[in-house]
Amino acid sequence: MSEIVTGIRLSSGTTINIPVFPYNTERAVIERMGGIVKVRRYDRSAASPTWVDVAGLSDNDLFELASLINSKRINQYLNDTNVNPPNVPIGTTDIWAICYIYYRENANGEYDLITNIHTNTPTSTLLYVPHLCTYGVDDPDDGSWETNHVAYQGINRRFGTYDTMVASMSTSTSVNDYCFNLTDNSITGDYLNSMTTIGSGSSTGIDWSARYEAYQEIDPDNNISFIETDPDDPYTYEASTFGGGDGRWGSFDPDSVEFTDIPALPTISAANAGFISIYNPTVNQLRALSAFLWSSAFDIDTFKKLFQDPMEAIIGLSVVPVRPPLSGSRNVMFGDVDTGVSMTAVASEYVEKNCGSVNLELLYGSFMDYDYTKIQIYLPYIGFRDLNPKDIMGDSINVTYHINVLDGGITAYISSSRKGVLYQFSGSCIANIPLTAINYSGAIQNAVSALGAASIAGVSGSPIMAMSAVNNVASLAANTNASIQRSGNVSGSAGLMGIQRPYIIIERPNISVPASYPNHNGNTTNVTMRIGSCSGFTVIDQVHLDNVICTDKERDELLRLLKEGVIL
Amino acid sequence: MILRLFQNMSDTNVVQKDIIQKAEISGTLLEDCSILDPIIATPLIAASDLKYINYAEIPDFGRYYYVTDIICRGKLFEVHMHIDVLNTYKDQIKPLSAIIARNESQYNLYLRDGLIQQYANPHIQIKQFPDGFDRYEYIFSVCG
């Protein structure tokens, strides 16, 4: 539903000379094609109702009709009973006719005109507000007309609330028009009734609320509608329009939180799949196994049925920072070769480690706690990460890890007591122990990738590591200079040497507020209030000095002083 | 023209001035002066009042004024004034509804306040989580 509000200023004692829409027809369609407006009407009187072009309505007429003269001024007439004097001095002969034209888009992309223009013969000193006869069309093509309705929406704020207007809305074919007398703001009522009655039908089906909303969308500070017809204007075809964004808030709670819990550990495990066995050995058990491998007790022929090399049976030996869930001891088997070395088997490779919670208290209870506070968290095996104070300030923050002891995968969940999991970061917490020369080169590669972390954290790498990674170190150093970081990569073996407990670093602004600051500067308010309700130092952001009877210079000075701050 | 002379104890940005009347005299409005910056000549100001007078009211104009200067011309004092729009129109502006940007006693501190300054050295707080990793375990995995 769209609306055009049109006002046409008239000379005293003349008949309003509005280019008349075909209101004595039953329906008209406004089509807008590339800035050229066409009007057609639906001639129901014809034997076969059809659309016919409206003759005698020039583009210029339409231009005049749709141009709004001064909606703000009209709005002031209609809505502000406190205007004294009104914009047009009392007793003048200025006459306004105001027309409200409602149209809505139909299924064909056309606009159905559903409101007629109402005209009157003015006399002096009265502002006539010829109300509209609105009739609705239930369906543009089935001819099922609604009954006549009197549209009060256009001035409902002047005469009462929307509800009261609707309640008093006439469903008869007569039209109640009112005159708005500028001399005393009185309503003389029933002044004119020159409406052409159109159609008949039930009294239901008009979406009054939609029309009311359409009325609300009128911007009182702007002329509402302007149909550009300049053929030389290259922007005519897609001239900008009103209506982008309705400014209505959604009906949901913008602070609603659907709490995200830390997920459960995976329920399937490689340890239970039967292809591999995972153990949590002690040092002595590892020594015993090593001794077995090098002893004559190891039957290499039996073993070679499955493997070329005993080491092929070993998937890995590593160090992790947590104890996995265990399932009892059993002898380590290489295929079907019993080593005779008993180790504690791992029931599942997944482990949860809860590091507990810390509270993030507000220091100032102001915007400073959010806008100017920085929070970093150190997570073992992951490093430093930035946290947004707006996410977590004032909450209790928990850190919980999920760890896969088989491949060293580690995920830290950072959750807020009020919002659930807000962050998750991943890293690696495994340090592989080389068992062969090949393993060793792989271990070096892993170490080099973590060298940056070790260097920045002040942990020296081995000479071999340093020599192998000269280029890598150089690039890492360059990166370190480029931005301030508290650490680099701390995963893997570097992580084992790093700090093992998470912590947060909260950098809060150290504000400098002079004594009696509010007395001199005030504090931020940003609310609408009566000026007289304020006390003390007050800075006005915006105010309309409409009712202050003073000179322009005084008004300017008054506005300047109020914006600079006054003491009330 | 009647001129009321006051001692004003209030700052210029105070809407309702704290004033003490010192004299009510008659004077002559000089020609070619503005109603906003009037100049009134009068011989009637007592010398003892001169040290107090810094504010005035011209009832005929319905306006309050700051006394910006008093110039002696022979036996006449020329009282130079400038309109105090705040005190003059206080009764008209108080009922007005306005968007209040800042106020001394009613505020919302979660709005950003660009006037507050910060020291260069921030507060740094470090908080350890209660628990961390405190052990190392071997993980040995084999086929089969």
XYZ file of C-alpha atoms in Angstrom:
712
model
C 0.000 0.000 0.000
C 1.350 3.348 -0.948
C 0.009 6.766 -0.543
C 0.329 10.118 -2.132
C -0.668 13.157 -0.176
C -1.435 16.069 -2.356
C -2.141 19.601 -1.481
C -3.086 22.308 -3.896
C -3.147 25.902 -2.940
C -6.057 27.919 -4.194
C -7.067 31.453 -4.537
C -9.819 32.717 -2.351
C -13.304 32.226 -3.568
C -12.431 30.006 -6.413
C -13.368 26.501 -7.052
C -10.611 24.070 -6.428
C -9.029 23.346 -9.689
C -7.637 19.948 -9.204
C -7.000 17.955 -12.304
C -9.648 15.498 -11.510
C -8.955 11.870 -11.457
C -11.648 9.774 -12.967
C -13.427 9.474 -9.668
C -16.686 8.982 -11.354
C -15.351 5.830 -12.728
C -15.008 2.836 -10.596
C -11.348 2.206 -10.646
C -8.291 3.695 -12.172
C -4.859 2.371 -12.680
C -1.736 4.407 -12.557
C 1.030 2.948 -14.571
C 4.459 4.302 -14.437
C 6.729 3.442 -17.289
C 10.046 5.189 -17.507
C 8.756 8.283 -15.867
C 5.698 8.542 -18.097
C 2.547 8.056 -16.159
C -0.485 6.565 -17.754
C -3.878 6.408 -16.226
C -6.480 3.915 -17.225
C -9.837 3.222 -15.824
C -11.879 0.132 -15.525
C -15.191 0.813 -17.142
C -17.708 -1.381 -15.444
C -20.552 0.320 -17.169
C -19.493 -1.197 -20.425
C -21.156 -4.332 -21.568
C -17.825 -6.046 -21.300
C -15.886 -4.249 -18.573
C -12.438 -3.523 -19.753
C -9.589 -1.158 -19.290
C -9.725 2.017 -21.286
C -7.301 4.881 -21.361
C -8.394 7.963 -19.549
C -8.758 10.834 -21.907
C -8.090 14.393 -21.002
C -5.546 13.796 -18.276
C -2.236 15.117 -19.369
C 1.062 14.285 -17.838
C 1.243 17.831 -16.668
C -2.025 17.446 -14.845
C -0.776 14.354 -13.209
C 2.431 16.023 -12.319
C 0.550 18.783 -10.598
C -1.701 16.373 -8.898
C 1.035 14.258 -7.483
C 3.340 17.019 -6.452
C 3.125 17.769 -2.841
C 3.149 21.374 -2.003
C 4.183 21.301 1.560
C 3.291 18.323 3.594
C 5.058 19.614 6.628
C 2.895 22.641 6.600
C -0.208 20.586 6.179
C 0.924 18.327 8.924
C 1.321 21.261 11.179
C -2.155 22.422 10.413
C -3.605 19.089 11.092
C -1.621 17.809 13.980
C -0.323 20.616 16.027
C -3.083 22.341 17.843
C -0.520 24.319 19.765
C 0.563 26.316 16.796
C -0.271 29.832 17.634
C -0.491 31.473 15.295
C -0.678 28.896 12.592
C 1.579 29.224 9.625
C -1.127 30.952 7.694
C -2.202 33.931 9.737
C -5.720 33.831 11.016
C -8.142 35.523 8.737
C -6.160 35.168 5.585
C -7.739 33.858 2.483
C -5.398 31.034 1.853
C -7.270 27.910 1.099
C -5.934 24.458 0.875
C -7.485 21.422 -0.516
C -5.917 18.239 0.555
C -6.315 15.046 -1.263
C -5.241 11.657 -0.152
C -4.728 9.141 -2.816
C -4.175 5.581 -1.868
C -3.016 3.145 -4.369
C -1.713 -0.329 -4.134
C 0.015 -2.635 -6.469
C -2.058 -5.393 -7.922
C -1.032 -8.730 -9.254
C -0.266 -7.229 -12.633
C 2.260 -4.817 -11.220
C -0.150 -1.945 -11.685
C -1.406 0.381 -9.065
C -5.042 0.391 -8.175
C -6.392 3.742 -7.241
C -8.592 3.123 -4.306
C -9.251 6.591 -3.055
C -11.066 9.358 -4.720
C -10.275 12.996 -4.635
C -12.847 15.099 -2.994
C -13.321 18.682 -3.964
C -15.114 21.570 -2.460
C -15.788 25.219 -3.028
C -13.804 27.217 -0.546
C -14.546 30.500 1.084
C -12.220 32.694 2.983
C -10.783 32.114 6.442
C -11.477 28.425 6.420
C -9.076 25.654 5.792
C -11.132 22.996 4.191
C -10.105 19.499 4.597
C -12.169 17.614 2.139
C -12.079 14.120 3.438
C -11.844 11.295 1.190
C -14.203 8.772 0.046
C -12.298 5.603 -0.056
C -13.554 2.481 -1.538
C -11.741 -0.744 -1.641
C -11.291 -3.364 -4.209
C -11.109 -6.849 -2.944
C -9.734 -8.209 -6.133
C -8.824 -6.126 -9.141
C -10.285 -8.530 -11.557
C -13.302 -10.139 -10.016
C -15.311 -6.975 -9.658
C -16.285 -7.659 -6.077
C -16.392 -4.164 -4.707
C -16.373 -3.367 -1.097
C -18.730 -0.831 0.269
C -17.950 2.814 0.536
C -15.839 3.866 3.411
C -14.893 7.209 4.671
C -11.200 7.449 5.095
C -10.215 9.330 8.174
C -6.680 8.139 8.264
C -5.260 11.208 6.722
C -6.174 13.377 9.633
C -6.765 10.905 12.382
C -4.112 12.481 14.500
C -6.029 15.686 14.430
C -9.436 14.367 15.237
C -8.659 11.429 17.420
C -6.973 8.125 17.494
C -7.033 5.726 14.692
C -9.222 3.364 16.647
C -11.808 5.958 17.367
C -11.822 6.959 13.763
C -12.337 3.450 12.619
C -15.034 2.959 15.187
C -16.885 5.953 13.876
C -16.214 5.167 10.301
C -19.276 5.351 8.236
C -20.271 2.401 6.229
C -23.108 4.186 4.561
C -22.888 5.733 1.193
C -22.898 9.204 2.617
C -19.691 11.005 3.283
C -18.961 13.132 6.275
C -16.658 15.917 5.470
C -15.220 18.334 7.888
C -13.992 21.823 7.704
C -11.093 22.874 9.739
C -11.499 26.482 10.738
C -8.238 28.276 11.098
C -9.735 31.056 13.101
C -10.430 28.931 16.144
C -9.316 25.440 15.176
C -12.879 24.281 15.435
C -14.392 21.587 13.341
C -17.522 22.783 11.655
C -18.376 19.414 10.266
C -20.457 18.133 7.430
C -19.611 21.016 5.264
C -19.487 19.369 1.945
C -20.738 16.242 0.485
C -20.070 16.109 -3.149
C -18.832 12.620 -3.260
C -19.911 10.434 -6.043
C -21.104 7.226 -4.598
C -19.543 4.282 -6.202
C -20.536 0.737 -5.924
C -21.946 -1.115 -3.013
C -21.175 -4.239 -1.139
C -20.243 -5.589 2.200
C -18.522 -3.527 4.800
C -15.668 -5.859 5.321
C -12.453 -6.523 3.644
C -10.689 -3.222 3.858
C -7.303 -3.521 5.431
C -7.496 -0.386 7.497
C -4.473 -1.205 9.528
C -2.394 -1.362 6.416
C -3.641 2.010 5.373
C -2.947 3.431 8.751
C 0.567 2.144 8.549
C 0.868 3.665 5.139
C -0.112 6.928 6.666
C 2.427 6.515 9.389
C 5.110 6.119 6.821
C 4.597 9.624 5.629
C 7.621 11.640 6.442
C 6.256 14.857 7.843
C 9.456 16.682 7.133
C 9.468 16.052 3.459
C 7.290 16.560 0.522
C 5.932 13.156 -0.027
C 5.595 12.519 -3.650
C 6.980 13.856 -6.814
C 6.558 12.241 -10.138
C 9.354 13.348 -12.366
C 8.368 13.721 -15.959
C 11.383 15.481 -17.367
C 12.301 13.467 -20.471
C 15.812 14.901 -20.391
C 16.525 13.516 -16.968
C 18.578 10.375 -17.453
C 17.629 9.173 -14.010
C 13.924 9.428 -14.561
C 13.493 5.794 -15.380
C 14.614 4.600 -11.988
C 14.112 7.631 -9.854
C 14.672 7.008 -6.185
C 11.605 6.280 -4.144
C 10.454 6.308 -0.591
C 9.909 3.218 1.407
C 13.324 1.701 1.843
C 13.287 0.148 5.291
C 10.301 0.482 7.508
C 12.170 1.137 10.766
C 10.039 -1.373 12.608
C 11.803 -3.460 15.151
C 11.509 -7.159 14.971
C 9.345 -8.875 17.518
C 12.105 -11.070 18.865
C 14.365 -10.564 21.824
C 17.687 -9.372 20.442
C 19.385 -10.536 23.618
C 17.977 -14.020 23.528
C 20.565 -16.751 23.908
C 20.159 -20.324 22.900
C 22.837 -21.742 25.122
C 25.517 -23.697 23.320
C 26.964 -26.423 25.521
C 30.391 -27.914 25.219
C 29.869 -31.007 23.077
C 30.272 -34.500 24.444
C 33.387 -36.412 23.534
C 33.094 -38.617 20.477
C 31.643 -41.985 21.361
C 33.525 -43.965 18.771
C 37.173 -44.603 19.293
C 40.051 -45.976 17.284
C 41.079 -47.832 20.417
C 37.979 -49.992 20.170
C 38.025 -50.587 16.433
C 40.323 -53.619 16.625
C 42.950 -52.484 14.140
C 45.190 -50.767 16.562
C 45.930 -50.909 20.231
C 46.740 -47.866 22.264
C 48.667 -48.065 25.496
C 49.616 -45.700 28.243
C 52.955 -47.191 29.241
C 55.337 -46.269 31.966
C 58.988 -45.608 31.283
C 59.919 -49.006 32.623
C 57.403 -50.712 30.405
C 58.829 -48.937 27.372
C 62.305 -50.052 28.385
C 61.105 -53.586 28.739
C 59.540 -53.480 25.304
C 62.705 -52.049 23.788
C 64.718 -54.782 25.449
C 62.365 -57.367 24.048
C 62.691 -56.037 20.517
C 66.444 -56.335 20.664
C 66.517 -59.666 22.416
C 66.696 -63.163 21.003
C 63.228 -63.787 22.384
C 61.841 -61.871 19.467
C 61.094 -64.397 16.707
C 61.743 -62.430 13.585
C 60.525 -65.195 11.319
C 57.151 -65.320 12.938
C 56.865 -61.590 12.787
C 57.745 -61.414 9.083
C 54.566 -63.167 8.154
C 52.917 -59.823 8.649
C 55.633 -57.185 8.499
C 58.998 -56.669 6.806
C 60.263 -54.795 9.792
C 59.217 -54.936 13.449
C 58.983 -51.195 13.470
C 56.203 -51.343 10.927
C 53.951 -52.654 13.626
C 54.517 -49.602 15.775
C 52.241 -46.721 14.902
C 53.798 -44.273 17.215
C 55.206 -43.333 20.556
C 54.389 -39.903 21.806
C 54.000 -37.726 24.840
C 50.742 -35.998 25.637
C 49.832 -33.770 28.583
C 46.837 -35.739 29.797
C 46.109 -39.224 30.969
C 43.574 -40.941 28.753
C 40.821 -43.159 30.094
C 42.278 -46.611 30.725
C 40.892 -50.098 30.459
C 43.298 -52.360 32.326
C 46.621 -53.976 31.533
C 47.450 -56.513 28.901
C 50.505 -57.773 27.050
C 51.549 -55.789 24.049
C 51.026 -57.786 20.875
C 52.800 -57.160 17.565
C 50.347 -58.900 15.326
C 50.230 -62.324 16.889
C 53.590 -61.920 18.521
C 53.258 -61.591 22.256
C 55.987 -59.332 23.542
C 55.378 -60.409 27.084
C 55.433 -56.757 28.119
C 52.286 -55.671 29.912
C 50.993 -52.151 29.460
C 47.852 -50.310 30.490
C 45.519 -50.116 27.527
C 43.724 -46.933 26.587
C 39.953 -47.250 26.530
C 39.416 -44.216 24.311
C 41.736 -41.700 22.743
C 39.449 -38.788 23.641
C 39.977 -36.903 26.875
C 38.252 -33.857 28.344
C 40.211 -31.434 30.469
C 38.298 -28.749 32.332
C 40.574 -25.914 33.355
C 37.938 -24.181 35.443
C 36.514 -20.689 35.261
C 37.462 -17.120 36.015
C 35.219 -14.111 36.482
C 35.565 -11.022 34.359
C 34.368 -8.208 36.554
C 33.281 -4.798 35.360
C 35.667 -2.170 36.611
C 33.860 1.006 35.717
C 30.312 -0.081 35.010
C 30.422 2.017 31.906
C 31.245 1.898 28.216
C 34.892 1.758 29.246
C 34.464 -1.862 30.264
C 33.487 -2.758 26.738
C 34.842 -0.297 24.219
C 38.269 0.330 25.608
C 39.050 -2.964 27.300
C 41.136 -5.630 25.615
C 41.150 -9.247 26.644
C 43.589 -11.902 25.563
C 43.606 -15.483 26.639
C 46.548 -17.818 26.661
C 45.643 -21.369 25.866
C 48.315 -24.046 26.271
C 49.124 -25.735 22.947
C 47.186 -23.068 21.079
C 48.676 -19.730 22.074
C 47.231 -16.296 22.655
C 43.871 -15.394 21.256
C 41.865 -12.163 21.423
C 38.481 -12.220 23.084
C 35.815 -9.602 22.551
C 34.931 -7.891 25.837
C 31.412 -7.337 24.555
C 30.988 -11.098 24.463
C 32.173 -11.959 27.913
C 32.523 -8.929 30.164
C 30.750 -9.479 33.444
C 30.542 -13.215 32.882
C 32.344 -16.231 34.234
C 34.537 -17.737 31.534
C 35.363 -21.401 31.388
C 38.060 -23.172 29.383
C 37.624 -26.826 28.576
C 39.807 -28.889 26.279
C 38.967 -31.898 24.223
C 42.069 -33.864 23.363
C 42.774 -36.737 21.053
C 45.802 -38.497 22.517
C 46.313 -40.571 19.392
C 46.987 -37.762 16.938
C 47.401 -34.871 19.378
C 44.428 -32.909 18.127
C 43.271 -30.468 20.785
C 40.292 -28.131 20.849
C 39.716 -25.534 23.531
C 36.171 -24.363 24.179
C 35.755 -20.972 25.782
C 32.316 -20.625 27.188
C 30.490 -17.884 28.986
C 28.276 -18.648 31.951
C 25.456 -16.741 30.295
C 25.944 -17.470 26.631
C 27.534 -20.884 26.385
C 30.397 -21.644 24.062
C 31.521 -18.508 22.280
C 34.925 -19.497 20.989
C 36.746 -22.633 20.083
C 40.371 -22.853 19.052
C 42.361 -25.839 17.918
C 45.972 -26.905 18.118
C 48.179 -29.894 18.683
C 49.481 -31.232 21.968
C 51.456 -34.246 20.912
C 55.238 -34.650 20.897
C 56.252 -37.636 18.870
C 59.235 -39.623 20.055
C 61.317 -40.852 17.147
C 61.778 -44.567 17.021
C 63.770 -44.765 13.798
C 65.896 -42.468 11.688
C 62.909 -41.741 9.510
C 60.845 -40.865 12.529
C 63.599 -38.564 13.687
C 63.632 -36.492 10.527
C 59.894 -36.139 10.848
C 60.294 -35.048 14.421
C 62.784 -32.374 13.370
C 60.380 -31.097 10.781
C 57.710 -30.805 13.412
C 60.072 -29.047 15.748
C 61.104 -26.515 13.117
C 57.505 -25.634 12.501
C 57.254 -24.798 16.163
C 60.575 -23.012 16.371
C 59.070 -19.597 16.146
C 57.109 -20.281 19.251
C 60.091 -21.567 21.087
C 62.221 -18.582 20.123
C 59.680 -15.973 21.052
C 58.923 -17.692 24.283
C 62.619 -17.727 25.139
C 62.983 -21.462 24.793
C 66.089 -22.380 22.863
C 65.895 -24.872 20.091
C 68.652 -27.392 19.454
C 71.507 -26.500 17.103
C 70.189 -28.971 14.584
C 66.810 -27.331 14.625
C 68.296 -23.899 14.254
C 70.532 -24.870 11.365
C 67.741 -26.593 9.570
C 65.462 -23.679 9.697
C 67.436 -20.547 9.081
C 65.047 -19.308 6.441
C 62.032 -20.159 8.489
C 63.362 -18.302 11.482
C 64.104 -15.242 9.401
C 60.577 -15.055 8.116
C 59.139 -15.622 11.540
C 61.287 -12.856 12.925
C 60.029 -10.504 10.247
C 56.492 -11.371 11.122
C 57.165 -10.806 14.775
C 58.351 -7.307 14.027
C 55.343 -6.618 11.916
C 52.894 -7.008 14.729
C 53.066 -7.420 18.444
C 52.304 -10.932 19.468
C 52.667 -12.547 22.779
C 53.649 -15.886 21.249
C 53.715 -17.825 18.062
C 52.867 -21.420 17.507
C 52.899 -23.329 20.755
C 51.626 -26.633 19.511
C 53.384 -29.959 19.575
C 56.619 -30.340 21.449
C 56.941 -26.587 21.883
C 53.637 -26.673 23.648
C 54.915 -29.279 26.068
C 57.601 -26.815 27.067
C 55.208 -23.932 27.308
C 53.018 -22.722 30.107
C 50.533 -25.402 30.945
C 47.746 -23.388 32.543
C 45.476 -20.991 30.645
C 45.253 -17.419 31.788
C 43.719 -14.204 30.622
C 45.242 -10.769 30.327
C 42.753 -7.957 30.746
C 43.913 -4.536 29.684
C 41.571 -1.921 31.042
C 41.750 1.796 30.385
C 43.118 3.870 33.198
C 40.728 6.751 33.024
C 41.507 10.280 34.048
C 38.370 11.962 35.301
C 38.729 15.300 37.047
C 36.764 15.965 40.193
C 33.308 17.426 39.570
C 33.444 16.235 36.001
C 29.632 15.891 35.729
C 29.181 19.435 36.986
C 31.257 20.798 34.172
C 30.709 18.355 31.360
C 27.686 16.324 32.300
C 27.426 12.646 31.522
C 26.053 11.027 28.435
C 22.264 10.946 28.410
C 20.713 10.776 24.927
C 17.092 10.739 25.948
C 14.171 12.972 25.118
C 13.012 15.012 28.084
C 11.430 18.273 28.901
C 14.183 20.770 29.374
C 12.585 21.886 32.597
C 12.858 18.354 33.958
C 16.615 18.491 33.766
C 18.766 19.878 36.483
C 22.381 20.846 36.583
C 24.630 21.028 33.583
C 22.748 19.996 30.484
C 23.708 19.813 26.854
C 20.894 19.793 24.366
C 21.411 17.724 21.281
C 18.331 18.806 19.380
C 15.369 20.985 20.176
C 12.754 22.799 18.175
C 12.299 26.320 19.441
C 8.974 26.658 17.710
C 7.079 28.299 20.503
C 9.736 30.661 21.689
C 8.678 34.097 20.552
C 11.928 35.829 19.802
C 13.959 37.204 16.981
C 15.907 35.000 14.652
C 19.176 36.149 16.114
C 17.960 35.372 19.585
C 16.763 31.978 18.438
C 20.142 31.214 16.916
C 21.934 32.284 20.062
C 19.554 30.351 22.235
C 20.067 27.225 20.185
C 23.809 27.659 20.247
C 23.881 28.074 24.004
C 21.646 25.083 24.596
C 23.882 22.941 22.427
C 26.995 24.194 24.151
C 25.529 23.382 27.529
C 23.539 25.262 30.094
C 22.944 24.945 33.805
C 19.331 24.375 34.733
C 12.824 53.997 29.773
C 13.119 52.034 32.977
C 16.333 50.113 33.508
C 16.732 47.699 36.372
C 20.290 47.045 37.328
C 21.396 43.891 39.077
C 24.353 42.123 40.480
C 24.524 38.749 38.742
C 26.214 35.947 40.628
C 25.656 33.273 37.988
C 27.748 32.088 35.121
C 26.607 32.993 31.657
C 25.411 29.464 30.904
C 23.053 29.428 33.877
C 19.500 29.620 32.659
C 17.912 31.230 35.679
C 20.341 33.808 36.931
C 20.927 34.452 40.595
C 20.588 38.222 40.637
C 20.222 40.926 43.248
C 18.621 44.162 42.215
C 20.797 47.158 42.893
C 18.921 49.995 41.269
C 15.976 50.927 39.140
C 16.631 53.981 37.085
C 15.405 55.679 34.000
C 17.534 56.319 30.982
C 17.483 57.080 27.322
C 17.937 54.470 24.652
C 20.566 55.601 22.248
C 19.629 55.742 18.634
C 20.761 53.164 16.141
C 21.207 50.411 18.644
C 19.771 46.958 18.558
C 17.250 45.573 20.965
C 19.703 42.740 21.431
C 22.610 45.038 22.198
C 21.017 48.171 23.544
C 22.845 51.140 24.939
C 21.111 53.279 27.514
C 22.404 56.599 28.697
C 21.626 57.646 32.249
C 23.047 59.984 34.811
C 21.479 58.135 37.657
C 23.816 55.327 38.525
C 25.260 55.687 41.943
C 29.000 55.352 41.989
C 28.732 52.923 44.852
C 26.677 50.577 42.705
C 29.071 50.528 39.826
C 31.218 47.793 41.298
C 28.212 45.500 41.557
C 26.268 46.138 38.395
C 26.785 43.527 35.724
C 23.245 42.655 34.757
C 20.127 44.507 33.709
C 16.525 44.249 32.715
C 14.576 46.496 30.429
C 10.943 45.818 31.304
C 9.728 47.575 28.180
C 11.646 45.098 26.061
C 10.816 42.123 28.249
C 14.446 41.099 28.170
C 17.360 40.544 30.472
C 20.810 41.728 29.537
C 24.402 41.277 30.487
C 26.038 44.598 31.142
C 29.032 44.386 28.878
C 30.415 47.826 29.573
C 29.645 51.091 31.346
C 31.193 54.119 29.736
C 31.279 57.542 31.305
C 30.562 60.392 28.978
C 30.626 63.543 30.991
C 27.932 63.148 33.587
C 26.255 60.352 31.716
C 26.812 56.684 31.998
C 26.367 54.660 28.866
C 25.296 51.170 29.827
C 26.205 48.750 27.053
C 24.306 45.519 27.194
C 23.833 42.221 25.416
C 20.760 40.066 25.563
C 20.728 37.103 27.936
C 18.507 34.803 25.936
C 18.603 32.061 28.544
C 17.110 34.071 31.371
C 14.833 36.003 29.069
C 13.223 32.948 27.507
C 13.605 30.489 30.365
C 9.877 30.124 30.830
C 9.397 29.333 27.171
C 12.194 26.843 26.773
C 11.581 24.825 29.917
C 8.396 23.186 28.632
C 10.071 22.226 25.389
C 10.862 18.638 24.704
C 14.438 18.113 23.620
C 16.971 15.406 23.039
C 19.316 15.726 25.963
C 22.857 14.858 24.988
C 24.455 15.231 28.390
C 23.178 15.857 31.860
C 24.729 16.133 35.245
C 22.373 13.904 37.154
C 20.549 11.728 34.622
C 22.784 9.681 32.405
C 23.566 6.363 30.825
C 27.205 5.500 31.182
C 27.037 2.788 28.582
C 26.960 5.504 25.956
C 30.380 6.377 24.686
C 31.741 9.537 26.225
C 34.430 11.060 24.086
C 35.329 13.604 26.729
C 36.800 11.139 29.178
C 40.552 10.889 28.921
C 42.827 7.982 29.666
C 46.258 7.733 31.140
C 48.836 6.126 28.896
C 49.424 3.317 31.361
C 46.450 0.997 31.373
C 45.379 -1.380 34.100
C 46.692 -4.838 33.337
C 45.046 -7.684 35.160
C 46.140 -11.279 34.698
C 43.969 -14.083 35.956
C 44.986 -17.713 35.970
C 42.440 -20.388 35.423
C 42.210 -22.778 38.377
C 43.516 -25.811 36.542
C 45.810 -26.661 33.680
C 47.897 -29.468 32.302
C 50.112 -30.897 34.998
C 51.336 -34.267 33.795
C 52.899 -35.952 30.825
C 51.939 -39.370 29.609
C 53.363 -41.730 27.031
C 51.035 -42.946 24.355
C 52.157 -46.051 22.557
C 50.129 -47.372 19.681
C 50.661 -50.531 17.672
C 48.842 -52.369 14.947
C 46.568 -55.112 15.971
